[in-house]
Coordinates of C-alpha atoms in Angstrom, one line a residue:
M20 CA 2.5 -20.5 1.7
R21 CA 3.5 -21.3 5.3
Q22 CA 6.5 -23.7 5.2
N23 CA 9.9 -24.5 6.6
I24 CA 12.9 -23.0 4.7
S25 CA 14.8 -25.8 3.0
R26 CA 18.2 -27.0 4.4
R27 CA 19.5 -26.9 0.8
G28 CA 19.0 -23.1 0.9
F29 CA 20.9 -22.7 4.1
L30 CA 23.8 -24.8 2.8
K31 CA 23.9 -22.8 -0.4
S32 CA 24.1 -19.6 1.7
A33 CA 26.9 -21.0 3.8
S34 CA 28.9 -21.9 0.8
L35 CA 28.6 -18.4 -0.6
L36 CA 29.6 -16.9 2.7
A37 CA 32.7 -19.1 2.8
L38 CA 33.8 -17.7 -0.5
G39 CA 33.8 -14.2 0.9
G40 CA 37.6 -14.1 1.6
T41 CA 38.4 -15.1 -1.9
L42 CA 36.1 -12.6 -3.6
L43 CA 36.9 -9.6 -1.4
N44 CA 39.9 -8.7 -3.7
V45 CA 37.4 -8.2 -6.5
A46 CA 35.2 -6.2 -4.1
R47 CA 37.9 -3.6 -3.6
V48 CA 37.4 -2.4 -7.2
V49 CA 35.6 0.9 -7.1
P50 CA 32.3 0.4 -8.9
A51 CA 31.0 2.8 -11.6
A52 CA 28.0 3.5 -9.4
S53 CA 30.0 5.1 -6.6
K54 CA 31.0 8.5 -8.0
G55 CA 30.8 11.1 -5.2
L56 CA 29.7 8.5 -2.6
R57 CA 31.8 7.0 0.2
L58 CA 31.5 3.2 0.2
G59 CA 32.4 0.6 2.8
R60 CA 34.3 -2.6 2.2
G61 CA 32.8 -5.1 -0.2
Q62 CA 31.0 -8.2 1.1
V63 CA 29.7 -11.2 -0.9
F64 CA 25.9 -11.0 -1.1
S65 CA 23.1 -13.5 -2.0
Y66 CA 19.4 -13.6 -1.3
D67 CA 19.8 -17.0 0.3
A68 CA 22.4 -15.6 2.7
L69 CA 20.0 -12.8 3.6
I70 CA 17.3 -15.4 4.4
K71 CA 19.8 -17.2 6.6
R72 CA 20.5 -13.9 8.4
A73 CA 16.8 -13.3 9.0
A74 CA 16.4 -16.9 10.3
D75 CA 19.4 -16.5 12.7
M76 CA 18.1 -13.2 14.0
A77 CA 14.7 -14.7 14.8
K78 CA 16.5 -17.0 17.3
A79 CA 18.2 -14.1 19.1
P80 CA 16.7 -11.3 21.2
Y81 CA 15.3 -8.3 19.4
Q82 CA 17.6 -5.3 19.0
S83 CA 16.0 -2.0 17.8
P84 CA 17.7 -0.2 14.9
P85 CA 20.0 2.7 15.9
K86 CA 18.5 6.1 16.6
P87 CA 21.3 8.7 16.1
R88 CA 21.2 11.6 18.7
P89 CA 17.4 11.5 19.5
D90 CA 17.8 14.9 21.3
I91 CA 18.7 16.5 17.9
V92 CA 16.6 14.4 15.5
Q93 CA 13.5 15.1 17.6
Q94 CA 13.9 18.8 16.7
I95 CA 14.0 18.2 12.9
D96 CA 10.2 18.7 12.5
Y97 CA 8.3 18.4 9.2
E98 CA 9.3 21.9 8.0
A99 CA 12.9 21.5 9.0
W100 CA 13.1 18.0 7.4
G101 CA 11.6 19.3 4.2
N102 CA 14.4 21.9 3.9
I103 CA 17.0 19.1 3.9
R104 CA 17.4 17.9 0.4
F105 CA 19.7 15.3 -1.1
R106 CA 22.0 16.7 -3.8
P107 CA 21.2 14.9 -7.1
D108 CA 24.9 15.1 -8.2
Y109 CA 25.7 12.6 -5.4
A110 CA 22.9 10.2 -6.5
L111 CA 23.8 6.6 -6.7
F112 CA 24.0 5.8 -10.5
A113 CA 23.8 9.5 -11.3
D114 CA 26.2 8.8 -14.2
G115 CA 25.2 5.2 -14.7
P116 CA 25.4 2.4 -15.2
S117 CA 21.8 1.9 -13.9
A118 CA 19.0 3.7 -15.8
Y119 CA 17.5 5.0 -12.6
P120 CA 19.5 7.1 -10.1
V121 CA 18.9 6.6 -6.4
T122 CA 18.7 9.5 -3.8
F123 CA 18.4 9.2 -0.1
F124 CA 16.3 10.6 2.7
H125 CA 17.6 12.3 5.9
V126 CA 16.5 11.3 9.4
G127 CA 14.1 13.5 11.2
Q128 CA 11.4 13.7 13.8
F129 CA 9.1 11.3 11.9
F130 CA 11.9 9.0 10.6
Q131 CA 14.3 8.7 13.5
K132 CA 15.9 5.3 12.9
S133 CA 18.9 5.0 10.6
V134 CA 18.8 2.4 7.9
K135 CA 21.9 0.8 6.3
M136 CA 22.1 1.3 2.5
H137 CA 24.2 -0.9 0.2
V138 CA 25.0 -0.8 -3.5
L139 CA 25.0 -4.3 -5.1
E140 CA 27.0 -5.0 -8.2
H141 CA 28.2 -8.4 -9.5
G142 CA 27.2 -10.2 -6.3
V143 CA 29.2 -7.8 -4.1
A144 CA 27.6 -5.4 -1.7
R145 CA 29.2 -2.2 -0.3
E146 CA 27.6 0.0 2.3
I147 CA 26.9 3.6 1.3
L148 CA 28.4 5.7 4.1
Y149 CA 26.5 8.7 5.2
S150 CA 28.0 12.2 4.9
P151 CA 26.3 15.5 5.6
D152 CA 27.9 16.8 2.4
Y153 CA 25.3 14.8 0.4
F154 CA 22.6 17.1 1.6
S155 CA 21.8 20.8 1.2
M156 CA 20.3 22.4 4.3
P157 CA 19.9 25.8 5.8
K158 CA 22.9 27.2 7.6
D159 CA 21.0 27.3 10.9
S160 CA 19.6 23.7 10.5
I161 CA 19.7 21.7 13.7
A162 CA 20.7 18.7 11.5
R163 CA 24.2 20.2 11.2
K164 CA 24.8 19.1 14.8
L165 CA 24.4 15.4 13.9
P166 CA 27.5 13.2 13.8
N167 CA 29.1 12.0 10.5
D168 CA 27.9 8.5 11.0
T169 CA 24.2 9.4 11.3
G170 CA 23.0 7.3 8.4
F171 CA 19.9 7.5 6.1
A172 CA 16.2 7.2 6.8
G173 CA 15.2 5.8 3.4
F174 CA 15.7 6.1 -0.4
R175 CA 13.9 6.7 -3.6
L176 CA 14.4 5.9 -7.3
Q177 CA 14.5 8.8 -9.6
E178 CA 13.1 8.8 -13.2
S179 CA 15.4 7.7 -16.0
R180 CA 18.6 9.6 -16.6
K181 CA 17.4 10.2 -20.1
R182 CA 14.8 12.5 -18.8
D183 CA 15.8 16.2 -18.3
D184 CA 13.7 16.3 -15.0
W185 CA 15.2 13.1 -13.4
R186 CA 16.7 15.2 -10.6
T187 CA 13.3 16.4 -9.3
Q188 CA 11.0 13.4 -10.3
D189 CA 11.0 10.1 -8.5
W190 CA 8.7 7.1 -8.9
I191 CA 9.1 4.8 -5.9
A192 CA 10.2 5.5 -2.3
F193 CA 11.0 3.4 0.8
L194 CA 10.7 5.4 4.0
G195 CA 9.7 4.7 7.5
A196 CA 9.3 1.2 9.2
S197 CA 8.4 -1.2 6.4
Y198 CA 6.5 1.4 4.3
F199 CA 7.0 2.0 0.6
R200 CA 4.9 3.7 -2.1
A201 CA 5.0 4.3 -5.8
I202 CA 3.3 6.5 -8.4
G203 CA 0.7 5.1 -10.6
A204 CA -0.2 5.6 -14.3
L205 CA -1.3 9.1 -13.5
G206 CA 2.0 10.2 -12.1
Q207 CA 0.9 10.8 -8.5
Y208 CA 1.8 9.3 -5.1
G209 CA -1.0 8.3 -2.8
L210 CA -1.5 5.1 -0.7
S211 CA 1.4 3.0 0.6
A212 CA 2.3 -0.7 0.9
R213 CA 4.1 -2.3 3.8
G214 CA 6.3 -5.3 4.3
V215 CA 4.0 -6.9 7.0
V216 CA 1.3 -6.0 9.5
V217 CA 1.6 -7.2 13.1
D218 CA -1.4 -6.9 15.5
C219 CA -3.2 -4.2 13.7
A220 CA -6.5 -3.2 15.5
E221 CA -5.7 -5.6 18.4
P222 CA -6.3 -4.6 22.0
T223 CA -2.5 -4.4 22.4
P224 CA -0.4 -1.8 20.6
E225 CA 0.4 -2.4 17.0
E226 CA 4.0 -3.4 16.2
F227 CA 5.8 -1.8 13.3
P228 CA 8.8 -3.9 12.1
D229 CA 11.5 -2.0 10.3
F230 CA 13.4 -2.6 7.1
T231 CA 16.9 -2.2 8.6
E232 CA 19.1 -2.8 5.6
F233 CA 18.7 -2.4 1.8
F234 CA 20.7 -3.7 -1.0
I235 CA 20.2 -1.9 -4.3
E236 CA 21.0 -3.4 -7.7
G237 CA 20.3 -1.1 -10.6
A238 CA 18.6 -1.7 -13.9
Q239 CA 20.9 -1.6 -17.0
K240 CA 18.2 -0.3 -19.3
E241 CA 14.8 1.5 -19.0
N242 CA 11.9 -0.9 -18.4
H243 CA 14.4 -3.5 -17.0
P244 CA 13.8 -4.3 -13.3
V245 CA 15.6 -2.7 -10.4
S246 CA 16.3 -5.3 -7.8
I247 CA 16.0 -4.3 -4.1
Y248 CA 16.7 -6.6 -1.2
A249 CA 15.7 -5.8 2.3
L250 CA 16.2 -7.2 5.8
L251 CA 13.2 -6.9 8.2
N252 CA 13.4 -6.9 11.9
G253 CA 10.8 -6.4 14.7
P254 CA 10.1 -7.6 18.2
S255 CA 7.9 -10.5 17.0
L256 CA 9.4 -11.5 13.6
T257 CA 12.2 -11.1 11.1
G258 CA 12.2 -11.3 7.3
A259 CA 14.1 -11.2 4.0
Y260 CA 12.5 -9.5 1.0
R261 CA 13.3 -9.4 -2.7
F262 CA 11.7 -6.7 -4.8
S263 CA 11.9 -6.7 -8.6
I264 CA 10.6 -3.3 -9.7
R265 CA 9.7 -2.1 -13.2
R266 CA 8.8 1.4 -14.3
T267 CA 6.0 0.8 -16.8
E268 CA 2.8 2.7 -17.4
G269 CA 2.7 2.9 -13.6
V270 CA 4.9 0.7 -11.5
I271 CA 4.9 -3.2 -11.3
Q272 CA 6.6 -4.7 -8.3
D273 CA 7.3 -8.4 -7.8
V274 CA 7.7 -9.3 -4.1
E275 CA 9.2 -12.4 -2.6
A276 CA 9.2 -12.5 1.2
V277 CA 10.4 -15.0 3.8
L278 CA 9.3 -14.4 7.4
F279 CA 10.4 -16.0 10.7
L280 CA 8.4 -15.6 13.9
R281 CA 10.1 -14.9 17.2
K282 CA 6.8 -14.8 19.1
D283 CA 3.2 -15.7 18.6
V284 CA 1.4 -13.0 16.6
A285 CA -2.3 -12.5 17.3
R286 CA -2.9 -10.9 13.9
L287 CA -0.4 -11.5 11.1
G288 CA -1.2 -9.4 7.9
L289 CA 0.6 -10.3 4.7
A290 CA 0.9 -8.1 1.5
P291 CA -0.6 -5.2 3.4
L292 CA -1.8 -1.9 1.9
T293 CA -2.4 1.4 3.8
S294 CA -4.5 4.3 2.7
M295 CA -6.5 7.4 3.7
Y296 CA -10.3 7.7 3.5
W297 CA -12.1 10.7 5.1
F298 CA -15.4 11.0 3.3
S299 CA -17.0 10.6 -0.1
E300 CA -20.4 11.0 -1.7
A301 CA -21.7 8.2 0.5
E302 CA -21.3 9.7 3.9
K303 CA -20.1 13.3 4.1
R304 CA -21.5 14.8 7.3
Q305 CA -22.9 18.4 7.4
R306 CA -20.2 21.1 7.3
E307 CA -17.4 18.5 7.6
D308 CA -15.3 20.1 4.9
W309 CA -15.8 22.5 2.0
R310 CA -14.7 19.8 -0.6
P311 CA -17.1 17.2 -2.0
E312 CA -14.8 14.3 -1.3
V313 CA -11.4 13.6 0.3
H314 CA -9.7 10.2 0.0
D315 CA -6.7 8.4 -1.4
S316 CA -8.8 5.3 -2.0
D317 CA -12.6 4.9 -2.1
G318 CA -13.0 1.1 -2.0
L319 CA -11.7 -2.4 -1.5
A320 CA -11.9 -4.7 -4.6
I321 CA -11.6 -8.5 -4.2
W322 CA -11.4 -11.2 -6.9
N323 CA -11.9 -14.2 -4.8
G324 CA -10.9 -17.8 -5.3
N325 CA -14.4 -18.7 -6.7
G326 CA -14.1 -16.0 -9.4
E327 CA -16.6 -13.6 -7.8
R328 CA -15.8 -9.9 -8.0
L329 CA -16.6 -7.9 -4.8
W330 CA -16.6 -4.2 -4.1
R331 CA -16.7 -2.8 -0.6
P332 CA -16.8 1.0 -0.4
L333 CA -14.6 2.4 2.4
I334 CA -16.2 3.9 5.5
N335 CA -14.9 6.4 8.0
Q336 CA -16.1 4.3 11.0
P337 CA -16.9 5.8 14.4
F338 CA -14.4 3.4 16.0
A339 CA -11.9 0.8 14.8
V340 CA -13.7 -1.9 12.7
T341 CA -12.3 -5.0 11.1
S342 CA -14.2 -6.7 8.3
S343 CA -13.1 -10.2 7.2
F344 CA -13.8 -11.7 3.8
A345 CA -13.0 -15.4 4.0
D346 CA -11.5 -17.0 1.0
K347 CA -9.3 -19.8 -0.3
G348 CA -6.6 -19.1 -3.0
P349 CA -7.6 -15.5 -3.8
K350 CA -6.9 -14.2 -7.3
G351 CA -6.3 -10.7 -6.0
F352 CA -7.4 -7.7 -4.0
G353 CA -6.6 -4.0 -3.8
L354 CA -7.4 -0.6 -2.5
M355 CA -8.8 1.4 -5.5
Q356 CA -9.3 5.0 -6.3
R357 CA -12.2 4.7 -8.8
D358 CA -13.5 8.3 -8.8
R359 CA -11.3 10.1 -11.3
S360 CA -13.4 13.3 -11.7
F361 CA -11.7 16.5 -10.5
E362 CA -15.1 18.0 -10.0
N363 CA -15.6 15.6 -7.1
Y364 CA -12.5 16.9 -5.2
L365 CA -11.9 20.5 -6.3
D366 CA -8.5 20.4 -4.7
G367 CA -5.0 21.0 -6.1
V368 CA -3.5 18.0 -4.3
N369 CA -4.6 15.7 -7.1
Y370 CA -6.8 13.2 -5.3
E371 CA -8.3 12.3 -8.7
R372 CA -4.8 11.1 -9.8
R373 CA -3.9 8.9 -6.8
P374 CA -2.9 5.4 -7.7
S375 CA -4.9 2.2 -7.2
L376 CA -2.9 -0.7 -5.8
W377 CA -3.7 -4.3 -6.7
V378 CA -2.1 -7.4 -5.0
E379 CA -1.8 -10.4 -7.3
P380 CA -0.7 -13.7 -5.5
L381 CA 1.9 -15.5 -7.6
D382 CA 1.3 -18.8 -5.8
D383 CA -1.5 -20.5 -3.9
W384 CA -2.1 -18.7 -0.6
G385 CA -4.4 -21.4 0.7
P386 CA -7.3 -20.6 3.2
G387 CA -7.5 -17.3 5.0
A388 CA -9.2 -14.0 4.6
V389 CA -8.8 -10.6 3.1
Q390 CA -9.2 -8.3 6.1
L391 CA -10.1 -4.6 6.0
V392 CA -9.4 -2.3 9.0
E393 CA -11.2 1.0 9.1
L394 CA -10.2 3.6 11.7
P395 CA -11.9 6.8 12.5
T396 CA -10.4 10.1 11.3
D397 CA -11.3 13.7 11.3
D398 CA -8.6 14.9 8.8
E399 CA -6.8 13.9 5.7
I400 CA -3.4 13.7 7.3
H401 CA -4.0 10.3 8.9
D402 CA -3.7 6.9 7.2
N403 CA -6.8 5.1 8.6
I404 CA -7.3 2.2 6.2
V405 CA -5.4 -1.1 6.1
A406 CA -6.1 -4.1 3.9
Y407 CA -4.1 -7.4 4.0
W408 CA -4.2 -11.2 3.7
R409 CA -4.5 -13.1 7.0
P410 CA -3.7 -16.8 6.8
E411 CA -6.2 -19.1 8.5
A412 CA -3.7 -21.0 10.7
P413 CA -2.5 -19.3 13.9
A414 CA 0.8 -17.5 13.6
R415 CA 3.0 -19.2 16.2
A416 CA 6.6 -18.6 17.3
G417 CA 9.0 -20.7 15.3
E418 CA 6.8 -20.7 12.2
S419 CA 8.1 -19.5 8.8
Y420 CA 6.2 -18.1 5.8
R421 CA 7.3 -17.8 2.2
L422 CA 5.1 -15.9 -0.3
R423 CA 5.3 -14.3 -3.7
Y424 CA 3.0 -11.6 -5.0
R425 CA 2.9 -8.8 -7.6
L426 CA 1.9 -5.2 -6.8
H427 CA 0.3 -3.2 -9.6
W428 CA 0.5 0.6 -9.0
L429 CA -1.9 1.7 -11.7
A430 CA -5.0 3.8 -12.3
D431 CA -7.3 0.8 -12.2
E432 CA -7.4 -3.0 -11.7
P433 CA -4.9 -4.8 -14.0
Y434 CA -7.5 -7.5 -14.9
P435 CA -10.9 -5.8 -15.5
A436 CA -14.0 -7.9 -14.8
H437 CA -16.5 -8.7 -17.6
V438 CA -19.3 -7.5 -15.3
A439 CA -20.1 -3.9 -14.6
R440 CA -18.6 -2.2 -11.6
C441 CA -19.8 0.0 -8.9
V442 CA -19.0 3.7 -9.3
A443 CA -21.0 5.5 -6.6
T444 CA -22.8 4.8 -3.4
R445 CA -25.4 7.3 -2.1
I446 CA -27.4 7.2 1.1
G447 CA -30.4 9.4 2.1
R448 CA -33.8 9.4 3.8
G449 CA -36.1 6.5 2.8
G450 CA -39.6 6.8 1.6
Q451 CA -41.0 8.8 -1.4
P452 CA -40.5 12.5 -2.3
G453 CA -43.6 14.6 -1.6
K454 CA -44.8 12.3 1.2
P455 CA -44.0 12.1 4.9
R456 CA -40.6 10.5 5.3
P457 CA -40.7 7.5 7.7
K458 CA -38.3 7.8 10.6
G459 CA -35.5 5.3 10.7
V460 CA -35.7 4.3 7.0
Y461 CA -32.7 4.8 4.7
K462 CA -32.6 4.9 0.9
F463 CA -29.6 3.5 -0.9
S464 CA -28.7 4.4 -4.6
V465 CA -25.9 2.2 -5.9
E466 CA -24.6 3.2 -9.4
F467 CA -23.0 0.7 -11.8
A468 CA -21.2 1.3 -15.1
G469 CA -19.9 -1.1 -17.8
A470 CA -20.6 -2.7 -21.1
A471 CA -22.3 -5.7 -19.4
L472 CA -25.2 -3.3 -18.7
D473 CA -25.6 -2.3 -22.4
P474 CA -28.3 -4.9 -23.1
L475 CA -30.5 -3.2 -20.5
W476 CA -31.2 -0.4 -22.9
G477 CA -33.1 -2.8 -25.1
D478 CA -36.0 -5.1 -24.3
T479 CA -34.2 -8.4 -24.4
V480 CA -32.9 -8.6 -20.9
K481 CA -35.1 -8.8 -17.8
A482 CA -33.0 -7.4 -15.0
E483 CA -33.6 -6.9 -11.3
P484 CA -31.6 -6.0 -8.2
V485 CA -30.7 -8.8 -5.8
V486 CA -30.4 -7.3 -2.3
T487 CA -29.9 -9.1 1.0
A488 CA -29.3 -7.8 4.5
S489 CA -27.9 -9.4 7.6
S490 CA -30.8 -7.9 9.6
G491 CA -33.6 -5.4 9.1
T492 CA -36.0 -5.1 6.2
I493 CA -35.3 -4.4 2.5
S494 CA -38.2 -2.7 0.5
D495 CA -38.9 -0.8 -2.7
A496 CA -36.0 -2.3 -4.6
F497 CA -35.7 -1.5 -8.4
I498 CA -33.2 -0.5 -11.0
E499 CA -33.3 2.5 -13.4
P500 CA -30.9 4.4 -15.7
V501 CA -29.1 7.4 -14.4
P502 CA -30.2 10.3 -16.6
G503 CA -27.6 11.8 -18.9
T504 CA -25.2 8.8 -18.5
R505 CA -24.8 5.2 -19.5
R506 CA -25.0 4.1 -15.9
W507 CA -27.7 2.2 -14.1
R508 CA -28.5 2.4 -10.4
A509 CA -30.1 0.0 -8.0
I510 CA -32.3 1.7 -5.4
F511 CA -33.8 0.2 -2.2
D512 CA -34.9 1.2 1.3
L513 CA -33.5 -0.3 4.4
T514 CA -35.3 -0.4 7.8
P515 CA -32.8 -1.5 10.4
N516 CA -33.9 -3.6 13.3
G517 CA -32.0 -2.4 16.3
S518 CA -28.7 -0.6 16.6
D519 CA -26.4 -3.4 15.4
P520 CA -24.6 -2.8 12.1
V521 CA -26.2 -4.2 9.0
E522 CA -24.2 -6.1 6.3
L523 CA -25.7 -5.4 2.9
R524 CA -25.1 -7.3 -0.3
L525 CA -26.3 -6.3 -3.8
Y526 CA -25.8 -7.0 -7.4
I527 CA -27.9 -6.6 -10.6
R528 CA -29.1 -9.9 -12.2
G529 CA -30.2 -10.2 -15.8
N530 CA -31.7 -13.3 -17.4
G531 CA -30.4 -15.3 -14.4
D532 CA -26.7 -14.0 -14.7
A533 CA -24.8 -11.5 -12.6
L534 CA -24.4 -8.3 -14.7
T535 CA -22.4 -6.5 -12.0
E536 CA -19.9 -7.1 -9.4
T537 CA -21.2 -7.7 -5.9
W538 CA -21.5 -4.5 -3.8
L539 CA -21.0 -4.9 -0.1
F540 CA -21.6 -2.3 2.6
Q541 CA -21.7 -2.1 6.4
F542 CA -24.4 0.3 7.5
R543 CA -24.7 1.6 11.0
E544 CA -27.0 4.4 12.2
R545 CA -25.1 7.5 13.4
P546 CA -25.8 11.2 13.8
T547 CA -26.0 13.1 10.5
A548 CA -24.5 16.4 11.8

């Protein structure tokens, strides 16, 4: 995955750039996509040329993206920003030729940097020039004081023009730093993806590189890919991205990224995902909230290079905690929302419909680790979960990385395992009902569901839980069916030895074979109220 970009690619880019003067006459033709929008002068574009730009930028000092009139933008708070809406009639591709129109976000208090937008047709890119006329806003909006060259904060793809509701329904959005998100198969936004992670959960402040320019090439038909190209810039690195995005049952997004490091990076995270987890059935504290559960994702799933399926329930940690799952050539990983029962949320914000997001490497990523960062939170407004791939080799200045992967924004994993999966983790006091409960002993009930457990209903399979702990003592382990369901649960008691966290590992074995994925959990004692 880590490699030097070939000289042939640079030469190809240089050749295309040299043709610019010849092709600019063609570029002056007004494209069909531009109705109602003001466009800049045409420039020849290629992905190879974008890669060269990123490589050249990495050799120069970092320059932050422009922030138009910070004194005004800072006053466009969340409520004021929400009242500024892009007029659909001005949408890029509103009348074709692409199947999916594009609308744009205004700058505001939380999105203060302006991002250049370009429409790309027939290898020619034209910048989409900002105008306040594109937006409807209240007459007294502070945004009316911004200059005419303010620029946009981001963009989103609307549903197909064949749909009557395309003006109000979108399916993928790029907004803020290098963040982007898409709806899943259940038609709801939730967690986000990012271009890259730089020094997350390090002693030094995290760095948030920006997508500073986008080049948008429409899809001629529904189900055909929309191509998005993006230039990334940050104090420690630069990058060029190519997204091929298809609107399917959910959203499928092929990503190609080339990164160049300006500086050493202590923690480089590739193909990162960001989500929110407050509490679930596993660890809700007394009187924390009236709802049973609140989370965009409830666990990290990993299909490692050896073929083992792992499930790590998310935890609202008391402080920043990073867990590392070493691997070589992973088959995939993702932040999943497995609990789809409305009764477990009882909220109108549709947590039961939030998408799961799976990362599928499209080439060999070599040795490294899937890392999970869990930050503490006391509310649902904070994204406190990050998962990404960290290469084993140190990230040094002058290095370059090229990687390809596919993002699956769906309701579930795109490649279901043949073993049963974990569907609930419950923790309580250890010991037996009706008897004095021993202090400092905790009971775990881990529920599994799937066809692989069907033989347990007969007498042909001898099954048992396989439980290990990094410290402490495991006792009273057994399995039993969950009444009224087709689920089985593994139950055991843990007696910790000291205050250090305990790494737990569990699966159900039948006739010598694993019948379930491997459940992982990091347990630490903490106050219950």
